Amino acid sequence: MEIKEILRGYEAGDPQMVGIMTMIPITTKTPYQSVGNVEDLVLEKDVSYQKLRFTNNSEEISIVPHGYMYLTQKEKAQDRTVGSTYLVDRKGTIEVDADCLEPSQGGLMRPGEKEWSLLPVGLKLPAFQKHGDQRYQSLWPDVEKYLKRAGLEGRAIIEFFKSYKDELDQFVAQFEPVENQVGAIILFGDKMVGMEVTPHYLFWNEMWRPIIRDCYGSDAVTLSKQGLGVGYKPILKEDVKNIADLESQTKEVFDKSKKFAQTVVDNILNEDVEKKETQNLGDWTLYDIESDNIRGQAVKHGPQHYVYSSVVYKGLQDPNVFEREFAPIWEKGEVYKKNEFKF
Amino acid sequence: MKKVVSLNAPSSKEQEISSKDTTEILDFVKSALVGTGQKEYYNTKEEQREALLRVHTPVFSKHREFYAFLLLSQINDLNKQIIIYNLLANGRNISKKKREVENKLILCSLNKMRTSRAYRTLVMLAENKVNNSRTRGLVETWLKNRSNYIVEFVKYKDKAKRIIVHNHIHIDNEVWDFLFKTKKKDFKNQLFNDYYEARRNPNKLYELPYTIAEGFASYHNIDRKEFLEKIKKRMTNTEKLSRQTTAKRSGVKIEADWTKWELNRIYKYLYSLDRAPKTCKSELNEIADKIAQRIPYRYKNSVVIIDNSGSSYGSNEKKYHPISVSLALAKIIENISDNCKRLYTNNPGTRIVPKVRGATDLATPLIKALKHKPAFDSVFILSDGYENQIAGLVEQIIRVYKTKVDKKDKTMILQLSPVMAAESHSVRELSGQIPNVGILNENQLSGALLLLSMQHNEGKTIKQFTNFLKKKFEKLELNLSNFLLEGPNGN
């Protein structure tokens, strides 16, 4: 199937473009409500460093999002991530494989409701690849590489979030969820780097900040620290005589930006993907999907309707990908003044 | 504020305002409008306060008269507190006439401040050992002319004691006994008796004014809900309004006259309702009109662009704050303009308060405003500056508009931001080519418009503003004896 099968029935909103990142909202007027919220998932037991047990407190099936992450600053326990999506039955429990993100900290988490987040998008691909290998330390080398790219040392991802807290807070303030939004396609420059779809508005609202700030924002910050990912700035031409000319140019910027986003996205969405069923729960099916350029997962309800997806671009692992020249309609330049955070 | 940095004594002659001075004055007024000394995103409290003191120095040193007149402006009370301190701590070498003017300004300013701030100001003088006869005379006059001083002395007992001792103020024996002695007798003033009773008997605290009773409720560990239910009949309307959130959280209903609120708070209140009261529109107009009468600026044809994107919701701690401030400002600007149009970044819906949702596309309403016929002479952009459809586009539009279309600069474009940027202690600029200012509530609009016009046409506006404040001063009325103007020894 083509990746765009996942988006059947959804619509794209107007792109929001700030610096290196573009967020294209995925919207629907008919969200799928019969899925529990992310907040309905509660840690029942931290079984071991590589196993977590969740309870679903909802009357509906719930979904453990890919990259679900605990950063346990308030308790002496290992930070963990879940490198796969899972379906959890109504009022049910599930034991999932987990990976450690904090080599220097031992200890298991106390059960109960906790603050959660999502893994940076640059670590999602290794998390997909190494999930279920029964080695809780598998992601340590990847985290170390990730931190190095951001100019940091060590193998604990919490160091990234501590060091770049301010930049990430600024980052998440740039974008805004729109009405009827249930997902987003994210671009860095002229590359589609990820696609996230959730079942309904509340689910998306719960995922908003973790997705924009912790997941994609982290990589936007990392790219800037590497000196990659030049910021975009719409430039209006000087050959303007009157306000009508100015209006026409502004409209052209909007039109071109939409077309640009669509072109980038179409290149990926038309790709054929291999689909492999990994879990089913009644009418619900979880698939692993993969193509030359992307890897991810999707949840389908019934024969046709996809209600959840998390897909990432494989090229994120290769920072050289972002050294390419960008589309000629944009000028390279800084969006912000020197004393402000730069993308 | 425990310790204040001492300043250079001001020169005896007022200096002419040069263009360099204009920058200093601009920086000062900008920070005095919104600088609260509270902990901001990046700065500690101490850093904030030191920064505020630093910006006072140049203006006070060189333009004492203008500096003193700022007590009549809308800079916030913390900065007025600092001005009062500077004037009283450095009162030598100024003429008797100037001193009289300053005394009047100081007394008026203390009267208009929140009571807690006024007492804090006088304590600050004591802590910094400002001990001249002029200050003692002023403080005594102010204290003794407080209509509600008994209640204030009970509420601010420790502060009152400090002020009285430092300034050698003679007071009534009974008041002295209440403040300085352990209760040994029945007082003539029943409030003093109730105060001591409430300490021993928690049921008695409900006979005290709300502000005093609150302290005792905490002392006796009384449940918040129980306390509010029993005390609400003794609350003033202002107290009822300011405790709405606490009451709601505690599950207590406290009826209050919402029309007495600040305009931005009324808008927040409207967001909390399913349906606005029927008389809402006319009452909002009336309130805005009253505020508009205090503002010395008028515009002919203006347009207000309101950012009602998702970010204007604010945060969970301050729900609807940015949009409410914007709506309040828009309402007042409509009242100080002959003609005013309103535009939004997103479809506002049909309710009296616009929906808050969606991305921030400021470019589209800006173009709409700029191509309007007849042309607007003022464009007010009420936005936090976080533009994302598309970031940087407004800057481009303004750049090209000003260089290619409006070469004679007939259209004034201004940005007022209802929030401070997360990454700096200032407004997030939409464009470096337009004046911008942060504004916390509509009471600061005059000061904000002054700042904006200073950035648009410096120098001339400072003179206009000074003249405006002087005229305001002439209309001041103080029902006090002549004693206050001279001081006890004519100092």
Short mmCIF file of C-alpha atoms in Angstrom, two decimals, chain A:
data_model
loop_
_atom_site.label_atom_id
_atom_site.label_comp_id
_atom_site.label_asym_id
_atom_site.label_seq_id
_atom_site.Cartn_x
_atom_site.Cartn_y
_atom_site.Cartn_z
CA MET A 1 0.00 0.00 0.00
CA GLU A 2 1.04 3.65 -0.27
CA ILE A 3 1.70 5.66 2.86
CA LYS A 4 -1.11 8.00 1.97
CA GLU A 5 -3.59 5.21 2.62
CA ILE A 6 -3.08 6.06 6.27
CA LEU A 7 -4.40 9.55 5.63
CA ARG A 8 -7.55 8.50 3.81
CA GLY A 9 -10.41 10.56 5.20
CA TYR A 10 -8.18 13.24 6.73
CA GLU A 11 -7.39 16.72 5.48
CA ALA A 12 -4.28 18.89 5.49
CA GLY A 13 -4.45 22.29 7.13
CA ASP A 14 -2.41 25.36 6.22
CA PRO A 15 1.27 24.86 7.05
CA GLN A 16 2.87 26.74 9.92
CA MET A 17 6.44 27.65 9.05
CA VAL A 18 8.93 28.88 11.58
CA GLY A 19 12.59 28.66 10.79
CA ILE A 20 13.65 25.14 9.85
CA MET A 21 10.39 23.46 10.81
CA THR A 22 7.08 23.27 9.03
CA MET A 23 4.08 21.73 10.73
CA ILE A 24 1.23 20.71 8.44
CA PRO A 25 -1.86 20.03 10.55
CA ILE A 26 -3.82 16.86 9.84
CA THR A 27 -7.46 17.51 10.58
CA THR A 28 -10.76 15.73 10.53
CA LYS A 29 -14.31 16.67 11.39
CA THR A 30 -15.08 13.06 12.30
CA PRO A 31 -12.53 12.00 14.88
CA TYR A 32 -12.64 8.45 16.15
CA GLN A 33 -13.80 8.83 19.75
CA SER A 34 -13.81 5.21 20.86
CA VAL A 35 -10.21 5.20 21.95
CA GLY A 36 -9.02 5.97 25.44
CA ASN A 37 -6.87 8.99 26.14
CA VAL A 38 -3.15 8.79 26.71
CA GLU A 39 -3.80 9.92 30.28
CA ASP A 40 -5.87 6.75 30.82
CA LEU A 41 -2.66 4.74 30.71
CA VAL A 42 -1.14 4.26 34.12
CA LEU A 43 2.07 2.52 35.08
CA GLU A 44 0.91 -0.50 37.04
CA LYS A 45 4.39 -1.85 37.69
CA ASP A 46 7.96 -1.20 36.73
CA VAL A 47 8.66 -4.89 36.32
CA SER A 48 12.32 -4.62 35.42
CA TYR A 49 14.65 -2.34 33.48
CA GLN A 50 13.33 -3.82 30.25
CA LYS A 51 9.71 -4.42 31.12
CA LEU A 52 6.89 -2.06 32.07
CA ARG A 53 3.32 -3.01 32.86
CA PHE A 54 0.54 -0.56 31.99
CA THR A 55 -3.10 -0.48 32.98
CA ASN A 56 -5.72 1.05 30.73
CA ASN A 57 -8.30 2.78 32.93
CA SER A 58 -10.55 3.55 29.99
CA GLU A 59 -13.71 1.78 28.90
CA GLU A 60 -12.22 1.88 25.42
CA ILE A 61 -9.17 0.34 23.88
CA SER A 62 -6.12 2.51 24.41
CA ILE A 63 -2.89 3.00 22.54
CA VAL A 64 0.59 3.30 23.97
CA PRO A 65 2.15 5.83 21.59
CA HIS A 66 5.50 5.00 20.05
CA GLY A 67 8.38 6.53 21.97
CA TYR A 68 6.36 6.94 25.17
CA MET A 69 8.98 8.07 27.65
CA TYR A 70 9.38 8.54 31.38
CA LEU A 71 12.01 11.02 32.63
CA THR A 72 11.92 10.35 36.33
CA GLN A 73 13.47 13.45 37.82
CA LYS A 74 11.37 13.29 40.94
CA GLU A 75 12.24 9.72 41.88
CA LYS A 76 15.45 7.72 41.90
CA ALA A 77 14.62 5.47 39.01
CA GLN A 78 15.83 4.78 35.50
CA ASP A 79 14.40 6.81 32.67
CA ARG A 80 12.72 4.55 30.15
CA THR A 81 11.14 4.54 26.72
CA VAL A 82 8.80 2.18 24.92
CA GLY A 83 10.13 1.64 21.40
CA SER A 84 6.89 0.38 19.92
CA THR A 85 3.22 1.18 19.79
CA TYR A 86 0.92 -1.15 21.72
CA LEU A 87 -2.80 -1.72 21.86
CA VAL A 88 -4.22 -2.14 25.35
CA ASP A 89 -7.58 -3.73 25.96
CA ARG A 90 -10.48 -2.02 27.71
CA LYS A 91 -9.69 -1.95 31.45
CA GLY A 92 -6.83 -4.26 30.63
CA THR A 93 -3.14 -4.49 31.40
CA ILE A 94 -0.19 -5.10 29.17
CA GLU A 95 3.46 -5.78 29.73
CA VAL A 96 5.70 -4.05 27.19
CA ASP A 97 9.37 -4.09 26.33
CA ALA A 98 11.22 -0.96 27.38
CA ASP A 99 14.66 0.53 26.90
CA CYS A 100 16.72 2.38 29.43
CA LEU A 101 17.74 5.98 28.79
CA GLU A 102 19.85 6.63 31.88
CA PRO A 103 22.85 4.34 32.42
CA SER A 104 24.08 6.03 35.57
CA GLN A 105 20.82 5.77 37.48
CA GLY A 106 19.47 2.53 38.86
CA GLY A 107 16.11 1.94 40.47
CA LEU A 108 12.59 1.13 39.46
CA MET A 109 9.68 3.56 39.27
CA ARG A 110 6.83 3.63 41.71
CA PRO A 111 3.50 2.68 40.16
CA GLY A 112 0.86 5.26 39.41
CA GLU A 113 0.19 8.28 37.27
CA LYS A 114 3.31 10.05 36.10
CA GLU A 115 4.44 12.79 33.82
CA TRP A 116 5.33 11.33 30.46
CA SER A 117 6.84 12.53 27.26
CA LEU A 118 7.99 11.29 23.86
CA LEU A 119 11.39 10.25 22.57
CA PRO A 120 13.22 12.70 20.29
CA VAL A 121 12.43 11.85 16.67
CA GLY A 122 16.11 11.21 15.93
CA LEU A 123 16.01 8.28 18.35
CA LYS A 124 12.72 6.81 17.17
CA LEU A 125 14.28 4.83 14.33
CA PRO A 126 16.86 3.06 16.54
CA ALA A 127 14.06 2.52 19.05
CA PHE A 128 11.96 0.82 16.32
CA GLN A 129 14.94 -1.27 15.23
CA LYS A 130 16.05 -2.42 18.65
CA HIS A 131 12.71 -2.85 20.28
CA GLY A 132 12.15 -6.24 21.82
CA ASP A 133 15.79 -7.36 21.72
CA GLN A 134 15.62 -8.02 25.47
CA ARG A 135 18.53 -5.73 26.15
CA TYR A 136 17.57 -2.70 28.18
CA GLN A 137 20.82 -0.95 27.31
CA SER A 138 20.47 -1.17 23.52
CA LEU A 139 19.77 2.52 23.02
CA TRP A 140 22.71 3.82 25.04
CA PRO A 141 25.08 4.14 22.07
CA ASP A 142 22.38 5.89 20.05
CA VAL A 143 21.69 8.31 22.89
CA GLU A 144 25.40 8.98 23.20
CA LYS A 145 25.61 9.80 19.47
CA TYR A 146 22.55 11.96 19.73
CA LEU A 147 23.96 13.94 22.64
CA LYS A 148 27.28 14.38 20.87
CA ARG A 149 25.52 15.88 17.88
CA ALA A 150 23.97 18.36 20.28
CA GLY A 151 27.35 19.20 21.77
CA LEU A 152 26.82 17.21 24.95
CA GLU A 153 28.53 14.27 26.61
CA GLY A 154 27.15 11.19 28.30
CA ARG A 155 24.43 8.67 27.60
CA ALA A 156 21.47 9.97 29.57
CA ILE A 157 18.86 11.70 27.44
CA ILE A 158 17.76 13.76 30.44
CA GLU A 159 20.93 15.82 29.97
CA PHE A 160 19.64 17.03 26.64
CA PHE A 161 16.34 18.15 28.11
CA LYS A 162 18.04 19.88 31.02
CA SER A 163 20.58 21.67 28.81
CA TYR A 164 18.10 22.86 26.21
CA LYS A 165 15.05 23.45 28.35
CA ASP A 166 14.85 27.13 27.44
CA GLU A 167 15.28 26.53 23.71
CA LEU A 168 12.65 23.82 23.76
CA ASP A 169 10.21 26.02 25.69
CA GLN A 170 10.73 28.78 23.16
CA PHE A 171 10.32 26.29 20.35
CA VAL A 172 6.97 24.92 21.44
CA ALA A 173 5.64 28.46 21.75
CA GLN A 174 6.10 28.96 18.01
CA PHE A 175 3.43 26.53 16.88
CA GLU A 176 -0.24 26.29 17.66
CA PRO A 177 -2.76 23.47 17.39
CA VAL A 178 -5.63 24.27 15.06
CA GLU A 179 -9.28 23.41 15.17
CA ASN A 180 -10.12 19.76 14.42
CA GLN A 181 -6.47 18.78 14.47
CA VAL A 182 -5.62 15.13 15.14
CA GLY A 183 -2.14 14.93 13.71
CA ALA A 184 0.70 16.59 11.87
CA ILE A 185 3.25 16.11 9.14
CA ILE A 186 6.56 17.65 10.09
CA LEU A 187 9.17 18.95 7.68
CA PHE A 188 12.69 20.08 8.37
CA GLY A 189 13.71 22.21 5.45
CA ASP A 190 12.60 20.39 2.35
CA LYS A 191 12.44 16.97 3.99
CA MET A 192 9.43 15.27 5.47
CA VAL A 193 10.78 13.91 8.75
CA GLY A 194 7.71 12.50 10.40
CA MET A 195 4.01 11.97 10.42
CA GLU A 196 1.84 11.59 13.50
CA VAL A 197 -1.84 10.75 13.51
CA THR A 198 -3.98 10.29 16.60
CA PRO A 199 -7.57 9.10 16.97
CA HIS A 200 -9.28 12.21 18.36
CA TYR A 201 -8.86 15.79 19.48
CA LEU A 202 -8.22 15.13 23.15
CA PHE A 203 -5.63 12.50 22.32
CA TRP A 204 -3.92 15.02 20.05
CA ASN A 205 -4.08 17.77 22.69
CA GLU A 206 -2.40 15.45 25.17
CA MET A 207 0.28 14.61 22.61
CA TRP A 208 0.77 18.16 21.34
CA ARG A 209 3.49 19.39 23.64
CA PRO A 210 5.44 16.09 23.77
CA ILE A 211 5.36 15.90 19.96
CA ILE A 212 6.23 19.48 19.10
CA ARG A 213 8.64 20.16 21.95
CA ASP A 214 10.26 16.92 23.02
CA CYS A 215 9.99 14.82 19.89
CA TYR A 216 10.52 17.13 16.92
CA GLY A 217 11.73 20.21 18.75
CA SER A 218 14.67 18.25 20.10
CA ASP A 219 15.93 17.47 16.63
CA ALA A 220 15.36 21.01 15.40
CA VAL A 221 17.57 22.19 18.25
CA THR A 222 20.14 19.47 17.54
CA LEU A 223 20.36 20.41 13.87
CA SER A 224 20.93 24.03 14.76
CA LYS A 225 23.71 23.07 17.16
CA GLN A 226 25.35 21.18 14.33
CA GLY A 227 25.03 24.24 12.13
CA LEU A 228 22.64 22.50 9.80
CA GLY A 229 19.10 23.33 8.87
CA VAL A 230 19.20 26.94 7.79
CA GLY A 231 16.21 29.01 8.80
CA TYR A 232 13.77 30.13 6.16
CA LYS A 233 12.57 33.62 5.62
CA PRO A 234 10.01 34.69 3.09
CA ILE A 235 11.45 37.54 1.08
CA LEU A 236 9.19 39.96 -0.73
CA LYS A 237 10.61 41.61 -3.82
CA GLU A 238 11.22 45.32 -4.07
CA ASP A 239 9.41 45.83 -7.38
CA VAL A 240 6.22 46.96 -5.70
CA LYS A 241 4.44 50.15 -6.68
CA ASN A 242 1.29 49.98 -4.63
CA ILE A 243 -0.60 47.98 -2.07
CA ALA A 244 -2.18 45.76 -4.73
CA ASP A 245 1.31 44.62 -5.76
CA LEU A 246 2.15 43.94 -2.12
CA GLU A 247 -1.03 41.97 -1.63
CA SER A 248 -0.32 39.94 -4.74
CA GLN A 249 3.20 39.10 -3.58
CA THR A 250 1.96 38.09 -0.15
CA LYS A 251 -0.60 35.79 -1.69
CA GLU A 252 2.13 34.31 -3.84
CA VAL A 253 4.16 33.54 -0.72
CA PHE A 254 1.23 31.73 0.83
CA ASP A 255 0.46 29.83 -2.36
CA LYS A 256 4.07 28.82 -2.91
CA SER A 257 4.54 27.75 0.66
CA LYS A 258 1.51 25.47 0.46
CA LYS A 259 2.65 24.09 -2.87
CA PHE A 260 6.15 23.57 -1.55
CA ALA A 261 4.86 21.69 1.50
CA GLN A 262 2.57 19.61 -0.68
CA THR A 263 5.38 18.71 -3.11
CA VAL A 264 7.65 17.61 -0.30
CA VAL A 265 4.93 15.56 1.30
CA ASP A 266 3.68 13.97 -1.92
CA ASN A 267 7.14 12.58 -2.63
CA ILE A 268 6.93 10.51 0.50
CA LEU A 269 3.22 9.77 0.67
CA ASN A 270 3.21 8.12 -2.74
CA GLU A 271 5.82 5.62 -1.64
CA ASP A 272 4.86 1.98 -1.36
CA VAL A 273 5.31 0.49 2.06
CA GLU A 274 5.64 -3.04 3.37
CA LYS A 275 3.04 -3.71 5.99
CA LYS A 276 3.37 -6.36 8.69
CA GLU A 277 0.76 -7.12 11.32
CA THR A 278 2.25 -7.19 14.82
CA GLN A 279 -0.73 -7.09 17.17
CA ASN A 280 -4.46 -7.39 16.93
CA LEU A 281 -7.23 -6.81 19.41
CA GLY A 282 -10.66 -7.58 18.01
CA ASP A 283 -11.29 -5.09 15.21
CA TRP A 284 -8.00 -3.34 15.90
CA THR A 285 -4.77 -4.11 14.12
CA LEU A 286 -1.31 -2.76 14.69
CA TYR A 287 1.10 -2.76 11.75
CA ASP A 288 4.78 -2.14 11.31
CA ILE A 289 5.31 -0.28 8.07
CA GLU A 290 8.48 0.36 6.16
CA SER A 291 9.67 1.70 2.83
CA ASP A 292 13.00 2.91 1.46
CA ASN A 293 12.61 6.24 3.19
CA ILE A 294 10.37 5.69 6.16
CA ARG A 295 9.78 3.40 9.09
CA GLY A 296 6.90 3.44 11.51
CA GLN A 297 3.71 1.97 12.80
CA ALA A 298 0.00 2.43 12.27
CA VAL A 299 -3.19 1.24 13.94
CA LYS A 300 -6.21 0.39 11.85
CA HIS A 301 -9.77 0.02 13.04
CA GLY A 302 -11.78 -2.34 10.89
CA PRO A 303 -10.71 -2.94 7.30
CA GLN A 304 -9.92 0.59 6.21
CA HIS A 305 -9.71 3.32 8.81
CA TYR A 306 -6.32 4.22 10.26
CA VAL A 307 -6.68 5.98 13.60
CA TYR A 308 -3.09 6.19 14.77
CA SER A 309 0.27 6.44 13.10
CA SER A 310 3.81 7.39 13.92
CA VAL A 311 6.20 7.40 10.96
CA VAL A 312 9.73 8.76 10.73
CA TYR A 313 12.13 9.53 7.94
CA LYS A 314 15.12 7.19 7.88
CA GLY A 315 17.40 9.93 6.62
CA LEU A 316 17.34 11.68 10.00
CA GLN A 317 20.22 9.44 10.93
CA ASP A 318 22.36 11.07 8.28
CA PRO A 319 22.98 14.72 9.12
CA ASN A 320 24.49 15.30 5.65
CA VAL A 321 21.00 15.05 4.26
CA PHE A 322 20.33 18.51 5.61
CA GLU A 323 23.23 20.11 3.86
CA ARG A 324 21.40 20.11 0.57
CA GLU A 325 20.36 23.32 -1.05
CA PHE A 326 16.82 24.24 -0.32
CA ALA A 327 14.07 25.08 -2.75
CA PRO A 328 14.88 28.26 -4.66
CA ILE A 329 11.72 30.15 -3.64
CA TRP A 330 13.23 30.73 -0.21
CA GLU A 331 16.11 32.89 0.74
CA LYS A 332 18.49 31.60 3.35
CA GLY A 333 18.60 33.88 6.28
CA GLU A 334 17.94 34.22 9.93
CA VAL A 335 14.41 34.63 11.07
CA TYR A 336 15.38 36.00 14.43
CA LYS A 337 17.76 38.62 15.66
CA LYS A 338 21.15 37.61 16.91
CA ASN A 339 20.30 37.75 20.57
CA GLU A 340 17.41 35.39 20.12
CA PHE A 341 17.37 31.65 19.76
CA LYS A 342 18.22 30.64 16.22
CA PHE A 343 17.06 27.67 14.30
#
